[in-house]
Amino acid sequence: MTVKTLQDLLDEGVEGRGVLVRSDLNVPLDNGVITDPGRIIASVPTISKLVEAGAKVVLTAHLGRPKGEPDPALSLAPVAERLAQELGRNVQLAGDVVGQDALARSEGLTDGDVLLLENIRFDPRETSKDDAERGKLARALVELVGDDGAFVSDGFGVVHRKQASVYDVAELLPHYAGTLVAAEVDVLRKLTTDTERPYAVVLGGSKVSDKLAVIEALAPKVDTLVIGGGMCFTFLAAQGLPVGSSLLQEEMIETCRGLLDRYADVIHLPRDIVAAEKFAADADSKVVPANEIPDGWMGLDIGPDSADRFGALLTEARTVFWNGPMGVFEFEKFADGTRKVAEAIVRATGKGAFTVVGGGDSAAAVRTLGLPEDGFSHISTGGGASLEYLEGKELPGIAVLEG
């Protein structure tokens, strides 16, 4: 089965046609200010090519997790403004999703215009488990681009969701993979079918339960599996070590013990920890061995010895996949572990390794810590989608594009 691409659509011709594009513009906001525009910037190439070819572009995207109703704090207004800057042209923002304003604005589009619909998740049908409900929203979206319209899927961060703007519209319109989605899938296929060894995976973040499936899928296939972040404390507890008041999933301890038994030669855990008296940027902290976290203290980063040890493993790898920070990188005091591991991956890239940052907090860390984005072979825009692909799951938003 093959997936038609944006280039296929451009070759067919889009001048004067309405093209519905599902983008991933779900960027972090701080009091209405975008703190990391990475996903907006990544969405620009597909939109620009359509605009230049004379399409009437209608964009759908979400922001945050509204509960199926309008929430002014999650309006796409700041996104529309930043997207306009990146495109170098006006981006209209509809006042609703598929209501009167969206319909009126879509009817008024001329060749090369761009219309962004308001947050698609303001409509409860977007995420409904009811196929019929999602279908109604999908048909309303299709109405905005007309009978000769087309659908371009370019929001990789949502292709693991069976949602109206991701899945159902593709069943109603000629459908194509945008440049971003096509590139992401190519990268992930390389990670699963064409990996040069040694192959190293770095996993961090807060919960073991979030990464359990990918650990079980990748541990038999990789040479090195580095575990840091909040999730490492459940593994340390599984070794019988005290973890103080560190983040801990007690219900996962037995599972972690089983993983350590099966993959003792592959899994690498921190040997030292940066422990803090409390969860705060200015908390008193000290480096302690992993088996000496004081009662009442919490681990907020891997220690310098662990960072160096992990770095040595990663620098020599030929393939690296990284998902999840090593500590609370948002606090400068607890960012060194993540920074050193990322710098080791950059060194590996410089030596010819194929290195992938698996989206989410890892991608944010690259930008927050001022690391060179071109120091990695690929920075994914979809953490959850990347993990589910590597777990071997079918991604509905990709499956529907096939054929």
Short mmCIF file of C-alpha atoms in Angstrom, two decimals:
data_model
loop_
_atom_site.label_atom_id
_atom_site.label_comp_id
_atom_site.label_asym_id
_atom_site.label_seq_id
_atom_site.Cartn_x
_atom_site.Cartn_y
_atom_site.Cartn_z
CA MET A 1 0.00 0.00 0.00
CA THR A 2 1.28 3.45 -0.83
CA VAL A 3 0.52 6.90 0.47
CA LYS A 4 0.06 9.78 -1.93
CA THR A 5 2.18 12.78 -1.04
CA LEU A 6 1.84 16.53 -1.24
CA GLN A 7 3.88 16.48 -4.42
CA ASP A 8 1.32 14.14 -6.00
CA LEU A 9 -1.40 16.68 -5.18
CA LEU A 10 0.64 19.57 -6.55
CA ASP A 11 1.27 17.60 -9.74
CA GLU A 12 -2.50 17.09 -10.10
CA GLY A 13 -3.01 20.83 -9.66
CA VAL A 14 -4.52 22.83 -6.80
CA GLU A 15 -4.96 26.29 -8.28
CA GLY A 16 -8.39 27.55 -7.30
CA ARG A 17 -9.16 24.41 -5.27
CA GLY A 18 -9.94 24.27 -1.59
CA VAL A 19 -7.43 22.20 0.39
CA LEU A 20 -8.14 21.16 3.96
CA VAL A 21 -4.90 20.76 5.92
CA ARG A 22 -4.68 19.15 9.36
CA SER A 23 -1.66 20.77 11.00
CA ASP A 24 -0.20 20.30 14.45
CA LEU A 25 -0.02 23.80 15.93
CA ASN A 26 -0.32 22.70 19.55
CA VAL A 27 2.39 24.95 20.97
CA PRO A 28 3.05 25.77 24.63
CA LEU A 29 1.62 29.06 25.89
CA ASP A 30 2.50 31.18 28.91
CA ASN A 31 -0.22 33.79 29.54
CA GLY A 32 -1.08 33.79 25.86
CA VAL A 33 2.55 34.02 24.71
CA ILE A 34 4.01 31.19 22.62
CA THR A 35 7.12 29.87 24.38
CA ASP A 36 8.19 27.35 21.72
CA PRO A 37 7.01 27.92 18.12
CA GLY A 38 8.67 24.74 16.82
CA ARG A 39 5.50 23.05 15.62
CA ILE A 40 4.31 26.19 13.84
CA ILE A 41 7.64 26.52 12.03
CA ALA A 42 7.55 22.82 11.09
CA SER A 43 4.09 23.27 9.54
CA VAL A 44 5.12 26.11 7.24
CA PRO A 45 6.66 24.17 4.29
CA THR A 46 3.45 22.29 3.41
CA ILE A 47 1.26 25.38 3.77
CA SER A 48 3.69 27.52 1.74
CA LYS A 49 3.77 25.07 -1.16
CA LEU A 50 -0.02 25.01 -1.34
CA VAL A 51 -0.24 28.79 -1.15
CA GLU A 52 2.37 29.21 -3.88
CA ALA A 53 0.44 26.78 -6.08
CA GLY A 54 -2.75 28.85 -5.73
CA ALA A 55 -4.77 26.68 -3.36
CA LYS A 56 -7.41 28.06 -1.02
CA VAL A 57 -6.02 26.68 2.22
CA VAL A 58 -8.25 25.86 5.20
CA LEU A 59 -6.30 24.78 8.27
CA THR A 60 -7.53 22.74 11.21
CA ALA A 61 -5.56 22.39 14.43
CA HIS A 62 -6.01 22.09 18.17
CA LEU A 63 -4.46 23.75 21.19
CA GLY A 64 -4.43 22.19 24.62
CA ARG A 65 -7.31 20.10 25.94
CA PRO A 66 -10.55 22.06 25.91
CA LYS A 67 -13.51 19.99 27.05
CA GLY A 68 -15.41 20.10 23.78
CA GLU A 69 -16.48 23.72 24.17
CA PRO A 70 -14.94 27.15 23.50
CA ASP A 71 -12.29 28.26 25.97
CA PRO A 72 -10.85 31.75 25.34
CA ALA A 73 -7.57 30.75 26.99
CA LEU A 74 -7.09 28.10 24.28
CA SER A 75 -8.01 30.20 21.26
CA LEU A 76 -5.73 29.83 18.25
CA ALA A 77 -5.43 33.63 17.96
CA PRO A 78 -1.75 33.79 19.01
CA VAL A 79 -1.03 30.84 16.72
CA ALA A 80 -2.63 32.60 13.75
CA GLU A 81 -0.53 35.68 14.43
CA ARG A 82 2.75 33.74 14.63
CA LEU A 83 1.86 31.58 11.62
CA ALA A 84 1.23 34.75 9.59
CA GLN A 85 4.71 35.99 10.52
CA GLU A 86 6.31 32.71 9.46
CA LEU A 87 4.37 32.57 6.17
CA GLY A 88 4.85 36.24 5.41
CA ARG A 89 1.15 36.63 4.60
CA ASN A 90 -2.18 37.19 6.29
CA VAL A 91 -3.80 34.26 8.07
CA GLN A 92 -7.48 34.68 8.77
CA LEU A 93 -8.80 33.16 11.99
CA ALA A 94 -12.42 32.01 11.94
CA GLY A 95 -14.44 32.83 15.02
CA ASP A 96 -15.74 29.27 15.18
CA VAL A 97 -14.92 25.75 13.99
CA VAL A 98 -17.50 25.01 11.29
CA GLY A 99 -20.10 27.66 12.08
CA GLN A 100 -21.34 30.72 10.21
CA ASP A 101 -18.08 32.64 10.40
CA ALA A 102 -15.99 29.70 9.16
CA LEU A 103 -18.41 29.08 6.29
CA ALA A 104 -18.58 32.74 5.28
CA ARG A 105 -14.81 33.15 5.37
CA SER A 106 -14.20 29.94 3.42
CA GLU A 107 -16.62 31.07 0.70
CA GLY A 108 -14.69 34.33 0.41
CA LEU A 109 -11.28 32.76 -0.05
CA THR A 110 -9.31 33.56 -3.18
CA ASP A 111 -6.32 31.68 -4.63
CA GLY A 112 -3.43 31.60 -2.13
CA ASP A 113 -5.49 32.64 0.88
CA VAL A 114 -5.10 30.92 4.26
CA LEU A 115 -7.93 30.41 6.75
CA LEU A 116 -7.31 28.90 10.17
CA LEU A 117 -10.38 27.49 11.86
CA GLU A 118 -10.74 28.05 15.59
CA ASN A 119 -9.50 25.28 17.90
CA ILE A 120 -10.98 22.08 16.43
CA ARG A 121 -11.37 20.58 19.90
CA PHE A 122 -13.87 23.30 20.80
CA ASP A 123 -16.26 20.98 18.93
CA PRO A 124 -16.97 17.85 21.00
CA ARG A 125 -17.45 15.78 17.83
CA GLU A 126 -13.73 16.00 17.04
CA THR A 127 -12.76 13.54 19.77
CA SER A 128 -16.05 11.61 19.97
CA LYS A 129 -15.90 7.81 20.13
CA ASP A 130 -19.11 7.77 18.08
CA ASP A 131 -18.27 7.30 14.39
CA ALA A 132 -21.48 9.01 13.32
CA GLU A 133 -20.77 12.11 15.39
CA ARG A 134 -17.23 12.42 14.07
CA GLY A 135 -18.62 11.88 10.57
CA LYS A 136 -20.96 14.86 10.93
CA LEU A 137 -18.07 17.15 11.83
CA ALA A 138 -15.97 15.71 9.00
CA ARG A 139 -18.71 16.46 6.47
CA ALA A 140 -18.98 20.02 7.79
CA LEU A 141 -15.21 20.43 7.35
CA VAL A 142 -15.40 19.06 3.81
CA GLU A 143 -18.12 21.59 3.00
CA LEU A 144 -15.60 24.37 3.66
CA VAL A 145 -13.36 23.25 0.78
CA GLY A 146 -16.03 22.18 -1.72
CA ASP A 147 -16.67 19.18 -3.92
CA ASP A 148 -13.31 19.38 -5.70
CA GLY A 149 -11.38 19.80 -2.46
CA ALA A 150 -8.52 17.69 -1.11
CA PHE A 151 -7.20 16.76 2.32
CA VAL A 152 -3.56 16.99 3.38
CA SER A 153 -2.56 15.32 6.64
CA ASP A 154 0.39 17.22 8.08
CA GLY A 155 -0.17 17.02 11.84
CA PHE A 156 2.09 14.14 12.82
CA GLY A 157 1.47 14.80 16.51
CA VAL A 158 -2.14 13.64 16.13
CA VAL A 159 -1.94 10.77 13.63
CA HIS A 160 -2.25 8.27 16.48
CA ARG A 161 -5.74 9.65 17.19
CA LYS A 162 -8.92 8.52 15.42
CA GLN A 163 -10.43 11.98 15.28
CA ALA A 164 -12.65 13.78 12.81
CA SER A 165 -10.03 16.18 11.44
CA VAL A 166 -7.38 13.46 11.30
CA TYR A 167 -9.17 10.29 10.23
CA ASP A 168 -12.76 10.83 9.10
CA VAL A 169 -12.09 13.67 6.63
CA ALA A 170 -9.57 11.42 4.86
CA GLU A 171 -12.39 8.99 4.11
CA LEU A 172 -14.38 11.76 2.40
CA LEU A 173 -11.75 13.57 0.32
CA PRO A 174 -8.79 12.64 -1.88
CA HIS A 175 -6.04 12.44 0.74
CA TYR A 176 -2.30 13.07 0.82
CA ALA A 177 0.53 13.09 3.33
CA GLY A 178 2.06 16.51 3.88
CA THR A 179 5.83 16.99 3.84
CA LEU A 180 6.03 16.82 7.64
CA VAL A 181 4.05 13.60 8.03
CA ALA A 182 5.89 11.93 5.15
CA ALA A 183 9.27 12.86 6.64
CA GLU A 184 8.29 11.65 10.12
CA VAL A 185 7.11 8.27 8.84
CA ASP A 186 10.30 7.82 6.79
CA VAL A 187 12.40 8.48 9.89
CA LEU A 188 10.43 6.07 12.07
CA ARG A 189 10.60 3.34 9.43
CA LYS A 190 14.35 3.75 9.44
CA LEU A 191 14.39 3.33 13.24
CA THR A 192 12.43 0.09 12.99
CA THR A 193 13.73 -1.54 9.82
CA ASP A 194 17.12 -0.11 8.91
CA THR A 195 19.07 0.58 12.09
CA GLU A 196 22.84 0.76 12.11
CA ARG A 197 24.38 -0.61 15.31
CA PRO A 198 25.16 0.11 18.08
CA TYR A 199 21.55 1.25 18.56
CA ALA A 200 20.90 3.30 21.69
CA VAL A 201 17.58 4.50 23.09
CA VAL A 202 17.28 7.16 25.79
CA LEU A 203 14.01 7.35 27.71
CA GLY A 204 13.07 9.87 30.37
CA GLY A 205 9.99 11.69 31.55
CA SER A 206 7.88 11.14 34.60
CA LYS A 207 6.01 7.84 34.36
CA VAL A 208 7.13 4.31 33.60
CA SER A 209 3.56 3.47 32.60
CA ASP A 210 3.77 5.98 29.74
CA LYS A 211 6.88 4.30 28.33
CA LEU A 212 6.29 0.67 29.31
CA ALA A 213 5.10 -0.48 25.88
CA VAL A 214 8.01 1.14 24.06
CA ILE A 215 10.50 -0.31 26.56
CA GLU A 216 9.09 -3.79 25.99
CA ALA A 217 9.12 -3.27 22.21
CA LEU A 218 12.64 -1.84 21.95
CA ALA A 219 14.61 -3.55 24.73
CA PRO A 220 15.02 -6.79 22.70
CA LYS A 221 16.18 -4.80 19.65
CA VAL A 222 18.68 -2.28 21.02
CA ASP A 223 22.20 -2.44 22.39
CA THR A 224 21.74 0.27 25.01
CA LEU A 225 18.62 1.50 26.83
CA VAL A 226 19.33 4.50 29.04
CA ILE A 227 16.63 5.40 31.57
CA GLY A 228 16.53 8.74 33.39
CA GLY A 229 13.98 11.34 34.43
CA GLY A 230 11.28 10.72 37.00
CA MET A 231 10.68 7.22 35.70
CA CYS A 232 14.13 6.03 36.80
CA PHE A 233 13.10 6.08 40.47
CA THR A 234 10.58 3.30 40.00
CA PHE A 235 13.40 1.22 38.47
CA LEU A 236 15.72 2.13 41.36
CA ALA A 237 13.00 1.13 43.81
CA ALA A 238 12.70 -2.17 41.93
CA GLN A 239 16.37 -2.74 42.81
CA GLY A 240 15.49 -2.25 46.46
CA LEU A 241 17.01 1.24 46.72
CA PRO A 242 15.48 4.05 48.82
CA VAL A 243 14.16 6.90 46.65
CA GLY A 244 13.05 9.39 49.31
CA SER A 245 10.10 11.43 48.12
CA SER A 246 11.05 11.10 44.45
CA LEU A 247 8.38 10.42 41.87
CA LEU A 248 7.41 6.78 42.24
CA GLN A 249 4.84 4.48 40.65
CA GLU A 250 4.58 1.77 43.28
CA GLU A 251 2.21 -0.30 41.14
CA MET A 252 4.95 -0.54 38.48
CA ILE A 253 7.77 -1.76 40.74
CA GLU A 254 7.23 -5.45 40.00
CA THR A 255 7.02 -4.75 36.27
CA CYS A 256 10.30 -2.83 36.41
CA ARG A 257 11.91 -5.65 38.37
CA GLY A 258 10.91 -8.05 35.61
CA LEU A 259 12.35 -5.77 32.93
CA LEU A 260 15.63 -5.46 34.84
CA ASP A 261 15.84 -9.24 35.14
CA ARG A 262 15.22 -9.79 31.43
CA TYR A 263 17.33 -6.95 30.06
CA ALA A 264 20.08 -6.51 32.63
CA ASP A 265 22.70 -6.26 29.90
CA VAL A 266 20.82 -3.52 28.04
CA ILE A 267 19.19 -1.24 30.65
CA HIS A 268 21.37 1.47 32.19
CA LEU A 269 20.18 3.40 35.26
CA PRO A 270 21.70 6.43 37.01
CA ARG A 271 24.36 5.74 39.64
CA ASP A 272 24.13 9.22 41.13
CA ILE A 273 21.29 11.67 41.52
CA VAL A 274 20.85 15.41 42.04
CA ALA A 275 18.52 15.38 45.05
CA ALA A 276 16.58 18.40 46.26
CA GLU A 277 14.78 19.28 49.46
CA LYS A 278 11.69 20.35 47.51
CA PHE A 279 10.36 20.76 43.96
CA ALA A 280 11.48 24.32 43.24
CA ALA A 281 13.97 26.11 41.01
CA ASP A 282 15.90 27.42 44.04
CA ALA A 283 15.67 24.30 46.21
CA ASP A 284 18.66 23.22 48.27
CA SER A 285 20.27 20.35 46.38
CA LYS A 286 23.19 17.95 46.48
CA VAL A 287 24.62 15.13 44.42
CA VAL A 288 24.23 11.75 46.13
CA PRO A 289 24.79 8.11 45.10
CA ALA A 290 21.61 6.57 43.71
CA ASN A 291 21.30 4.40 46.82
CA GLU A 292 21.62 7.31 49.26
CA ILE A 293 18.72 9.66 48.49
CA PRO A 294 17.85 11.12 51.91
CA ASP A 295 14.39 10.63 53.42
CA GLY A 296 12.12 13.48 52.41
CA TRP A 297 14.37 14.55 49.52
CA MET A 298 13.52 14.03 45.86
CA GLY A 299 15.62 13.34 42.80
CA LEU A 300 15.25 16.08 40.20
CA ASP A 301 18.08 15.18 37.81
CA ILE A 302 20.62 12.47 37.07
CA GLY A 303 24.03 13.15 38.60
CA PRO A 304 27.20 14.20 36.78
CA ASP A 305 28.78 10.73 36.87
CA SER A 306 25.65 9.20 35.32
CA ALA A 307 25.51 11.93 32.68
CA ASP A 308 29.13 11.26 31.75
CA ARG A 309 28.59 7.49 31.67
CA PHE A 310 25.44 7.80 29.55
CA GLY A 311 27.20 10.29 27.31
CA ALA A 312 30.06 7.87 26.64
CA LEU A 313 27.59 5.18 25.56
CA LEU A 314 25.65 7.54 23.31
CA THR A 315 28.65 9.16 21.65
CA GLU A 316 29.71 5.77 20.29
CA ALA A 317 26.24 4.79 19.03
CA ARG A 318 25.39 4.73 15.34
CA THR A 319 21.63 5.08 15.85
CA VAL A 320 20.01 7.02 18.71
CA PHE A 321 16.38 7.61 19.65
CA TRP A 322 15.75 9.99 22.56
CA ASN A 323 12.37 10.60 24.20
CA GLY A 324 12.09 12.30 27.57
CA PRO A 325 14.35 14.61 29.62
CA MET A 326 16.76 13.34 32.26
CA GLY A 327 15.54 15.80 34.89
CA VAL A 328 13.51 18.95 35.49
CA PHE A 329 15.30 20.84 32.71
CA GLU A 330 12.92 23.79 33.07
CA PHE A 331 14.83 24.61 36.29
CA GLU A 332 18.39 25.60 35.34
CA LYS A 333 19.74 23.99 38.51
CA PHE A 334 18.43 20.60 37.36
CA ALA A 335 19.10 20.85 33.62
CA ASP A 336 22.66 19.54 33.42
CA GLY A 337 21.73 15.88 32.99
CA THR A 338 19.48 16.58 30.04
CA ARG A 339 22.00 18.99 28.54
CA LYS A 340 24.93 16.57 28.78
CA VAL A 341 22.97 13.67 27.32
CA ALA A 342 21.75 15.88 24.47
CA GLU A 343 25.29 17.13 23.81
CA ALA A 344 26.48 13.53 23.61
CA ILE A 345 23.81 12.81 21.01
CA VAL A 346 24.98 15.88 19.06
CA ARG A 347 28.52 14.49 19.14
CA ALA A 348 27.22 11.17 17.84
CA THR A 349 25.49 13.00 14.99
CA GLY A 350 28.77 14.71 14.17
CA LYS A 351 30.42 11.29 13.89
CA GLY A 352 27.82 10.16 11.35
CA ALA A 353 25.17 8.59 13.60
CA PHE A 354 21.47 8.74 12.76
CA THR A 355 19.88 10.54 15.72
CA VAL A 356 16.21 11.22 16.38
CA VAL A 357 14.64 13.39 19.07
CA GLY A 358 11.21 11.90 19.75
CA GLY A 359 9.19 15.07 20.14
CA GLY A 360 7.40 16.32 23.24
CA ASP A 361 9.51 17.55 26.15
CA SER A 362 12.72 16.36 24.48
CA ALA A 363 12.18 18.68 21.52
CA ALA A 364 11.30 21.50 23.90
CA ALA A 365 14.50 20.82 25.86
CA VAL A 366 16.63 21.12 22.72
CA ARG A 367 15.29 24.61 22.13
CA THR A 368 15.08 25.69 25.79
CA LEU A 369 18.69 24.68 26.46
CA GLY A 370 19.92 26.42 23.31
CA LEU A 371 21.20 23.27 21.63
CA PRO A 372 21.68 23.31 17.84
CA GLU A 373 18.64 21.82 16.12
CA ASP A 374 20.84 20.76 13.22
CA GLY A 375 22.88 18.76 15.73
CA PHE A 376 20.29 16.00 15.41
CA SER A 377 19.31 14.09 12.28
CA HIS A 378 15.62 14.64 13.02
CA ILE A 379 13.50 16.32 15.68
CA SER A 380 10.01 14.86 15.72
CA THR A 381 6.93 16.99 16.29
CA GLY A 382 4.93 14.11 17.78
CA GLY A 383 6.09 12.42 20.97
CA GLY A 384 3.05 10.20 21.49
CA ALA A 385 2.78 9.28 17.83
CA SER A 386 6.48 8.43 17.66
CA LEU A 387 6.26 6.14 20.66
CA GLU A 388 3.15 4.34 19.40
CA TYR A 389 4.79 3.75 16.01
CA LEU A 390 7.88 2.29 17.69
CA GLU A 391 5.63 0.13 19.86
CA GLY A 392 4.32 -1.41 16.64
CA LYS A 393 0.83 0.05 16.90
CA GLU A 394 -1.17 1.06 13.86
CA LEU A 395 -1.60 4.82 13.66
CA PRO A 396 -5.16 5.54 12.43
CA GLY A 397 -4.15 8.82 10.79
CA ILE A 398 -1.49 7.04 8.73
CA ALA A 399 -3.49 3.89 7.98
CA VAL A 400 -6.35 5.94 6.49
CA LEU A 401 -3.93 7.57 4.02
CA GLU A 402 -2.80 4.25 2.60
CA GLY A 403 -4.19 2.93 -0.63
#
